[in-house]
Short mmCIF file of C-alpha atoms in Angstrom, two decimals:
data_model
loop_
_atom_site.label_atom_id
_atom_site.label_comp_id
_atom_site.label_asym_id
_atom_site.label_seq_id
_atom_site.Cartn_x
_atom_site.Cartn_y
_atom_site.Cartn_z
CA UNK A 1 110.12 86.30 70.19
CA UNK A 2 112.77 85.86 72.99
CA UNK A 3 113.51 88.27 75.26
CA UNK A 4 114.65 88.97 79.07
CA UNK A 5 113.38 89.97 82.17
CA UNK A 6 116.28 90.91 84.80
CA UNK A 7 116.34 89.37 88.35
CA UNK A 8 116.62 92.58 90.41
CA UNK A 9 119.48 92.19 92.98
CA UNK A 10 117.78 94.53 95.83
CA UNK A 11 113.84 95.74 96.13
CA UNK A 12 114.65 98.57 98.61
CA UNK A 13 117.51 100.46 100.24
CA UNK A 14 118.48 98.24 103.21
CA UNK A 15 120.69 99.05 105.91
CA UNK A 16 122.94 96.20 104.49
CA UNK A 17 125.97 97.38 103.26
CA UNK A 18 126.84 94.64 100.90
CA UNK A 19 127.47 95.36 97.31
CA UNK A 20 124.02 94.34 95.33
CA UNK A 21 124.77 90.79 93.48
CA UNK A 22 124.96 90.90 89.21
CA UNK A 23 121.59 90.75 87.29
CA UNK A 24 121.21 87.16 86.68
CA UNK A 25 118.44 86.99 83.24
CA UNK A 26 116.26 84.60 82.75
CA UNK A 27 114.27 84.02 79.23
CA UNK A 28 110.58 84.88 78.78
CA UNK A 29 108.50 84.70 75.31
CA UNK A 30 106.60 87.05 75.80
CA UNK A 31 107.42 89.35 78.90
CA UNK A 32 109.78 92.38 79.20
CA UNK A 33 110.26 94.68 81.50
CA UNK A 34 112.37 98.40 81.52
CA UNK A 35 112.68 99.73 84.90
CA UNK A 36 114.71 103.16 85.13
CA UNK A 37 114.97 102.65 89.60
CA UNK A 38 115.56 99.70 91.68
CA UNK A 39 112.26 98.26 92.12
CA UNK A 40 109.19 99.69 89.77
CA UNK A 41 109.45 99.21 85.68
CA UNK A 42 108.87 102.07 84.07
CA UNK A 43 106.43 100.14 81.22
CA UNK A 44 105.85 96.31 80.41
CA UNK A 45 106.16 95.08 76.76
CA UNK A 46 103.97 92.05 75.98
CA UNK A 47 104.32 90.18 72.82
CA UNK A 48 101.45 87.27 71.36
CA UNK A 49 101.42 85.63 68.26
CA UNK A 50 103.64 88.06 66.97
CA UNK A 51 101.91 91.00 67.89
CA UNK A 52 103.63 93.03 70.52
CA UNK A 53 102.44 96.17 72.59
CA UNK A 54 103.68 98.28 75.97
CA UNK A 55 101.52 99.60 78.87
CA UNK A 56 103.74 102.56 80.28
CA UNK A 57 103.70 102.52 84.24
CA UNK A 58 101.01 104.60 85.31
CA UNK A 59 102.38 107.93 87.47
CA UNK A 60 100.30 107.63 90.97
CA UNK A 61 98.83 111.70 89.68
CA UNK A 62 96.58 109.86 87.22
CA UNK A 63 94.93 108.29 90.07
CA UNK A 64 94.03 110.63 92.19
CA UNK A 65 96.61 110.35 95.09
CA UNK A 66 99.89 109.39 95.53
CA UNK A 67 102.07 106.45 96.47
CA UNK A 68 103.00 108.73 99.76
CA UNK A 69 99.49 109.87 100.71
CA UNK A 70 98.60 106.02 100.63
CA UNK A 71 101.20 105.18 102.49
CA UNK A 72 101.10 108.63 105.16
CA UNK A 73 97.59 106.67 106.39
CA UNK A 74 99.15 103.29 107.40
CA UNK A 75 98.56 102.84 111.13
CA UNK A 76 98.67 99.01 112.89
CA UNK A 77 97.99 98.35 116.56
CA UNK A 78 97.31 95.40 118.48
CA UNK A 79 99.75 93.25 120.70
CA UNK A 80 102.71 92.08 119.52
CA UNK A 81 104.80 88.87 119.63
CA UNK A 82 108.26 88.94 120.39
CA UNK A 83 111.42 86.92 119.17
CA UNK A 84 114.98 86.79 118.59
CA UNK A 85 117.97 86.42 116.01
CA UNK A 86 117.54 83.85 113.09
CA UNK A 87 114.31 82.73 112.78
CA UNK A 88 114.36 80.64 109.52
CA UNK A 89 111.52 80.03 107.78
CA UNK A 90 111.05 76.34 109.41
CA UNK A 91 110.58 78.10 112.16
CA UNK A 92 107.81 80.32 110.69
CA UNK A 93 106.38 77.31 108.62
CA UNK A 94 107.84 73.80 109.20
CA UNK A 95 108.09 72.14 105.67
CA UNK A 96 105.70 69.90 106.29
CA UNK A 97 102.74 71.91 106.64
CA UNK A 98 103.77 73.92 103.59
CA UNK A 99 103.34 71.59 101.25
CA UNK A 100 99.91 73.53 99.37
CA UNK A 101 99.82 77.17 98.22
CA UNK A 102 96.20 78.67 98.98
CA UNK A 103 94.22 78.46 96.34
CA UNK A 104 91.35 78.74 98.37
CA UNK A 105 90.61 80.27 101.99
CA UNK A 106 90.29 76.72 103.38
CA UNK A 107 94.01 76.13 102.23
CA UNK A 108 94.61 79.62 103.29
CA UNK A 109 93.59 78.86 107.00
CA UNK A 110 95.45 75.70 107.36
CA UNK A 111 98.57 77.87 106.63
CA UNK A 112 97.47 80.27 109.10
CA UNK A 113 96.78 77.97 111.58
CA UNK A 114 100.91 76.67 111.32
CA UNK A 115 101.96 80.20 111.74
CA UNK A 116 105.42 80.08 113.91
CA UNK A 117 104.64 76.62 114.96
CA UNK A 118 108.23 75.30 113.94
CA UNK A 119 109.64 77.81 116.63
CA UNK A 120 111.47 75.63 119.53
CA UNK A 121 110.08 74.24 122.51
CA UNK A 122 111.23 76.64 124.71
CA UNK A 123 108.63 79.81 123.39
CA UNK A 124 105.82 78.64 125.47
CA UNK A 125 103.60 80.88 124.11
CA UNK A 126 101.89 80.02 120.96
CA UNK A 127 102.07 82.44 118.02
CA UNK A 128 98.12 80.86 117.08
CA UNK A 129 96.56 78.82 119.66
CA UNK A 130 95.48 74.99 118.66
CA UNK A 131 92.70 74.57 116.94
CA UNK A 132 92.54 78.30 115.85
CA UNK A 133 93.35 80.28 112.36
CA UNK A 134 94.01 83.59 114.18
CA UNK A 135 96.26 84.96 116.06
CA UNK A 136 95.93 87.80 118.79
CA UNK A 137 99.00 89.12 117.96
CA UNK A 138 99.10 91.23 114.62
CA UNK A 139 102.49 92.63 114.82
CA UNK A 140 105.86 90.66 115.12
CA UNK A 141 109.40 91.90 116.62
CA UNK A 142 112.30 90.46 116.05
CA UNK A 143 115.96 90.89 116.14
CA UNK A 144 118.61 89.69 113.21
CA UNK A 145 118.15 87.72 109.83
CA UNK A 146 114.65 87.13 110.18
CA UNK A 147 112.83 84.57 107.37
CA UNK A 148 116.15 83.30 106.58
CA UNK A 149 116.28 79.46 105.33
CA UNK A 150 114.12 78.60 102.29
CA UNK A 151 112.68 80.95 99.52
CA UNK A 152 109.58 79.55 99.95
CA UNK A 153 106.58 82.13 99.87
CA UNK A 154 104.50 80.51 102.80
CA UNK A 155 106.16 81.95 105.37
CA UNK A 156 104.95 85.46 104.94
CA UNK A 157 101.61 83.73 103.50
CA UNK A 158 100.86 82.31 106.74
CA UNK A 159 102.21 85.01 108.50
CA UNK A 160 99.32 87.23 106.57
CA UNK A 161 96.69 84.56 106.92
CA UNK A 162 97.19 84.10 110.57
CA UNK A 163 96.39 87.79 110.82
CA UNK A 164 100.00 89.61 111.25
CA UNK A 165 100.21 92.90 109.91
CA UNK A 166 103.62 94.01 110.07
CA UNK A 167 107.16 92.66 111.17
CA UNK A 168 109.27 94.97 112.63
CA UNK A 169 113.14 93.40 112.67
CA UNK A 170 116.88 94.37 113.11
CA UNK A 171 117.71 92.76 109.92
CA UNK A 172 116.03 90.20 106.92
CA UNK A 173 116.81 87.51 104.91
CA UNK A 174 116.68 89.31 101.76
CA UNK A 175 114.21 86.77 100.38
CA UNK A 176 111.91 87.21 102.74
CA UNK A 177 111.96 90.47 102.18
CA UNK A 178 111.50 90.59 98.54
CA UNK A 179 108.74 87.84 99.19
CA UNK A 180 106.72 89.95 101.62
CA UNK A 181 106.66 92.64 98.93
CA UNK A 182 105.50 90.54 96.03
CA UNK A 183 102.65 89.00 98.18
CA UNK A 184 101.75 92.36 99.82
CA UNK A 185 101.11 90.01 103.17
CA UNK A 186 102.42 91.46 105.55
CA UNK A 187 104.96 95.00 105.70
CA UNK A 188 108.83 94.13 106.49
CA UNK A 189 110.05 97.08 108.91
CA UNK A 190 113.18 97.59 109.57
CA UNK A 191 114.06 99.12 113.47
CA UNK A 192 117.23 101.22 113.61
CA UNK A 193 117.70 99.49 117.48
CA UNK A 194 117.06 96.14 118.90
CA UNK A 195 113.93 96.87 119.80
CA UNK A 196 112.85 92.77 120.79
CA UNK A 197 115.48 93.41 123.48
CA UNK A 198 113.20 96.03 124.94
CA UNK A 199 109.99 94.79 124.09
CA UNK A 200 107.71 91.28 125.78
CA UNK A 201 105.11 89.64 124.25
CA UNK A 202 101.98 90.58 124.75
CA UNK A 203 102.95 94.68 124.82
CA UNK A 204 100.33 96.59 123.01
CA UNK A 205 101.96 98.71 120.70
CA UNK A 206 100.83 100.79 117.70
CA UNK A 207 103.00 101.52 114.08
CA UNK A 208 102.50 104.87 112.42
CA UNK A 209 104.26 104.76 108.85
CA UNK A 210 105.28 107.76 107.02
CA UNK A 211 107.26 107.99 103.66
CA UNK A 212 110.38 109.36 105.42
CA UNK A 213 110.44 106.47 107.92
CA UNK A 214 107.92 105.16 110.90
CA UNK A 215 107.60 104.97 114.16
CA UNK A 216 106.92 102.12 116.92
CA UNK A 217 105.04 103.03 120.07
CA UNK A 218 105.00 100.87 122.98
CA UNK A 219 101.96 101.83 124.87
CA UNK A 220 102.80 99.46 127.43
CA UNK A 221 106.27 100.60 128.52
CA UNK A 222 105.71 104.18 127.36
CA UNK A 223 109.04 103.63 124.57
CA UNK A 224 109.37 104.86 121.14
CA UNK A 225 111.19 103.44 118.44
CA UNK A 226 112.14 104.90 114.76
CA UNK A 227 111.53 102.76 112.06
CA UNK A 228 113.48 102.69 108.61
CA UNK A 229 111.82 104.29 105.49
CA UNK A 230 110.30 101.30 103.46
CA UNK A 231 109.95 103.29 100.42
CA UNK A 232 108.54 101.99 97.16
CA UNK A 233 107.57 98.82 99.03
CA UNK A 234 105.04 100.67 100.85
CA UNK A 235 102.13 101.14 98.06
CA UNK A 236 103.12 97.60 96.75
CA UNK A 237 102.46 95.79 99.35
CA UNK A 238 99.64 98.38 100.89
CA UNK A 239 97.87 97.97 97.83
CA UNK A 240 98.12 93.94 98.11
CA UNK A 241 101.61 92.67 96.04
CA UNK A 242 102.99 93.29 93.13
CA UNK A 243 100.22 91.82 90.50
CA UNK A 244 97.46 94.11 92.58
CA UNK A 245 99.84 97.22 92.24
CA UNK A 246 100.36 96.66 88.80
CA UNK A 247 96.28 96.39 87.78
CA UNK A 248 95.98 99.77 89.96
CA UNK A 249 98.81 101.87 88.19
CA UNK A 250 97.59 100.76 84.81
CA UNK A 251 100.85 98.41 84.27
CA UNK A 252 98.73 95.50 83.42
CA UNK A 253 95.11 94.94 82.51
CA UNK A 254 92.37 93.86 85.43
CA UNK A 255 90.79 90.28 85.27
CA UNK A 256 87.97 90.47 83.23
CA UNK A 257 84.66 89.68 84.92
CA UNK A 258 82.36 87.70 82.86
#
């Protein structure tokens, strides 16, 4: 039984003002989805053999607290690592170290350890030091059209593995975007100023998100900086990506452990 699932133009509301671009479907056999808001279906229909059946999306009530109380206790703080306009996703993982996705945490760790190693010469400072999976840095600023280049889901992978938290940026590639939500890696912020203009690497700063927008404190220069809502994004990708958020709402069944 044929049936389509529709590529949804945005996630979130972006500062962008382009127009979103036309649903483009695509066929599944057995997969269909009926959303009634941007991002988050309102049920899934599954069909096998035949046989067909719908789990509704599960209202966050039914399990005990909601998407914004989740959300209202996000806090990151460590030092963060600072860089400017365009950084493509080369940059953040040269092609050819991205040539596995993890299937397993050694895999996972060799991404990690490639984190921002395509950046040029002329950052001296290394996002993860050779020979290390970690980096000291968990939170990333940046200016304009960051993760633009390839829509390939290693760059916020690594980013994750390395140990990155959040990226706070003037502006995304939308597919980075839309990846970091679907992996649940690592949380794309949006800055309403160019706050890598004000900020060095190294800073130690702390992000406090809230469902009406977030805030950026630079402990090092004393600043503050207000952060864009993320909105639905926020329990997605707090909760691990999209196929984690769907077992917790009751959209899809849980592995079962034998």
């Amino acid at each position: 039984m044929a049936s389509s699932l529709p590529t949804l133009s945005r996630a979130l509301p972006s500062s962008s003002s382009k127009p979103p671009s036309p649903l483009v479907p695509f066929p599944s056999p057995s997969l269909k989805i009926t959303t009634s808001t941007p991002f988050l279906p309102t049920s899934i229909s599954l069909s096998s053999r035949g046989a067909s059946f719908a789990i509704p999306r599960a209202t966050p009530a039914s399990h005990g607290s909601g998407s914004d109380e989740t959300l209202a206790k996000t806090t990151f703080h460590g030092l963060c690592f600072v860089l400017k306009d365009n950084i493509d996703t080369d940059q953040i993982i040269p092609a050819d170290k991205a040539t596995i996705f993890p299937s397993n945490q050694q895999e996972r760790d060799e991404l990690a350890s490639n984190a921002l190693s395509g950046l040029p010469d002329f950052h001296t400072t290394r996002f993860v030091e050779p020979g290390e999976i970690k980096s000291k840095y968990s939170i990333i600023i940046a200016g304009e059209n960051f993760g633009c280049g390839s829509s390939r889901e290693h760059a916020p992978v690594c980013l994750g593995a390395a140990g990155a938290k959040a990226v706070v940026a003037q502006t995304y590639a939308r597919i980075f975007f839309r990846n970091s939500v679907a992996t649940g890696e690592v949380f794309p912020l949006e800055s309403e100023v160019r706050v890598c203009d004000e900020c060095t690497t190294g800073d130690t700063v702390t992000i406090e998100l809230r469902d009406s927008g977030g805030l950026l404190t630079n402990h090092t220069t004393g600043k503050q900086y207000k952060l864009k809502a993320i909105g639905d994004a926020g329990p997605v990708i707090d909760a691990g990506g999209i196929f984690a958020y769907a077992r917790k709402m009751g959209m899809i069944p849980s592995p079962s452990v034998a």
